[in-house]
């Protein structure tokens, strides 16, 4: 699985962090950072994170 976040669309709302904290985090300066190739065991959490993103900035491939 590959996670892609369109950082031009993302406004760092952080909703994805609540759904998949192992993959998405907010840095000290409030910007989103994420693991682009998380373990497939986290797929459900990543899909939920993509669903709850208010700007639909998260894409999952594979």
mmCIF file of C-alpha atoms in Angstrom, residues 21-48:
data_model
loop_
_atom_site.group_PDB
_atom_site.id
_atom_site.type_symbol
_atom_site.label_atom_id
_atom_site.label_comp_id
_atom_site.label_asym_id
_atom_site.label_seq_id
_atom_site.Cartn_x
_atom_site.Cartn_y
_atom_site.Cartn_z
ATOM 1 C CA UNK A 21 -1.868 7.831 14.347
ATOM 2 C CA UNK A 22 0.704 5.197 13.339
ATOM 3 C CA UNK A 23 0.724 6.700 9.838
ATOM 4 C CA UNK A 24 -0.241 10.372 10.211
ATOM 5 C CA UNK A 25 1.149 12.886 12.703
ATOM 6 C CA UNK A 26 1.344 16.619 13.107
ATOM 7 C CA UNK A 27 4.867 17.985 13.439
ATOM 8 C CA UNK A 28 5.903 20.463 16.113
ATOM 9 C CA UNK A 29 5.077 23.306 13.737
ATOM 10 C CA UNK A 30 1.611 21.879 13.020
ATOM 11 C CA UNK A 31 2.309 20.459 9.560
ATOM 12 C CA UNK A 32 1.187 16.980 8.552
ATOM 13 C CA UNK A 33 3.854 14.297 8.255
ATOM 14 C CA UNK A 34 3.087 10.738 7.257
ATOM 15 C CA UNK A 35 4.485 7.318 6.411
ATOM 16 C CA UNK A 36 4.097 6.803 2.668
ATOM 17 C CA UNK A 37 4.466 3.015 2.768
ATOM 18 C CA UNK A 38 2.797 1.760 5.962
ATOM 19 C CA UNK A 39 2.274 -1.889 6.825
ATOM 20 C CA UNK A 40 -0.741 -3.425 5.087
ATOM 21 C CA UNK A 41 -2.124 -4.330 8.515
ATOM 22 C CA UNK A 42 -2.969 -0.625 8.885
ATOM 23 C CA UNK A 43 -5.089 -0.517 5.720
ATOM 24 C CA UNK A 44 -8.445 -0.166 7.511
ATOM 25 C CA UNK A 45 -7.175 2.734 9.612
ATOM 26 C CA UNK A 46 -5.627 4.452 6.579
ATOM 27 C CA UNK A 47 -8.833 4.047 4.569
ATOM 28 C CA UNK A 48 -10.786 5.578 7.445
#
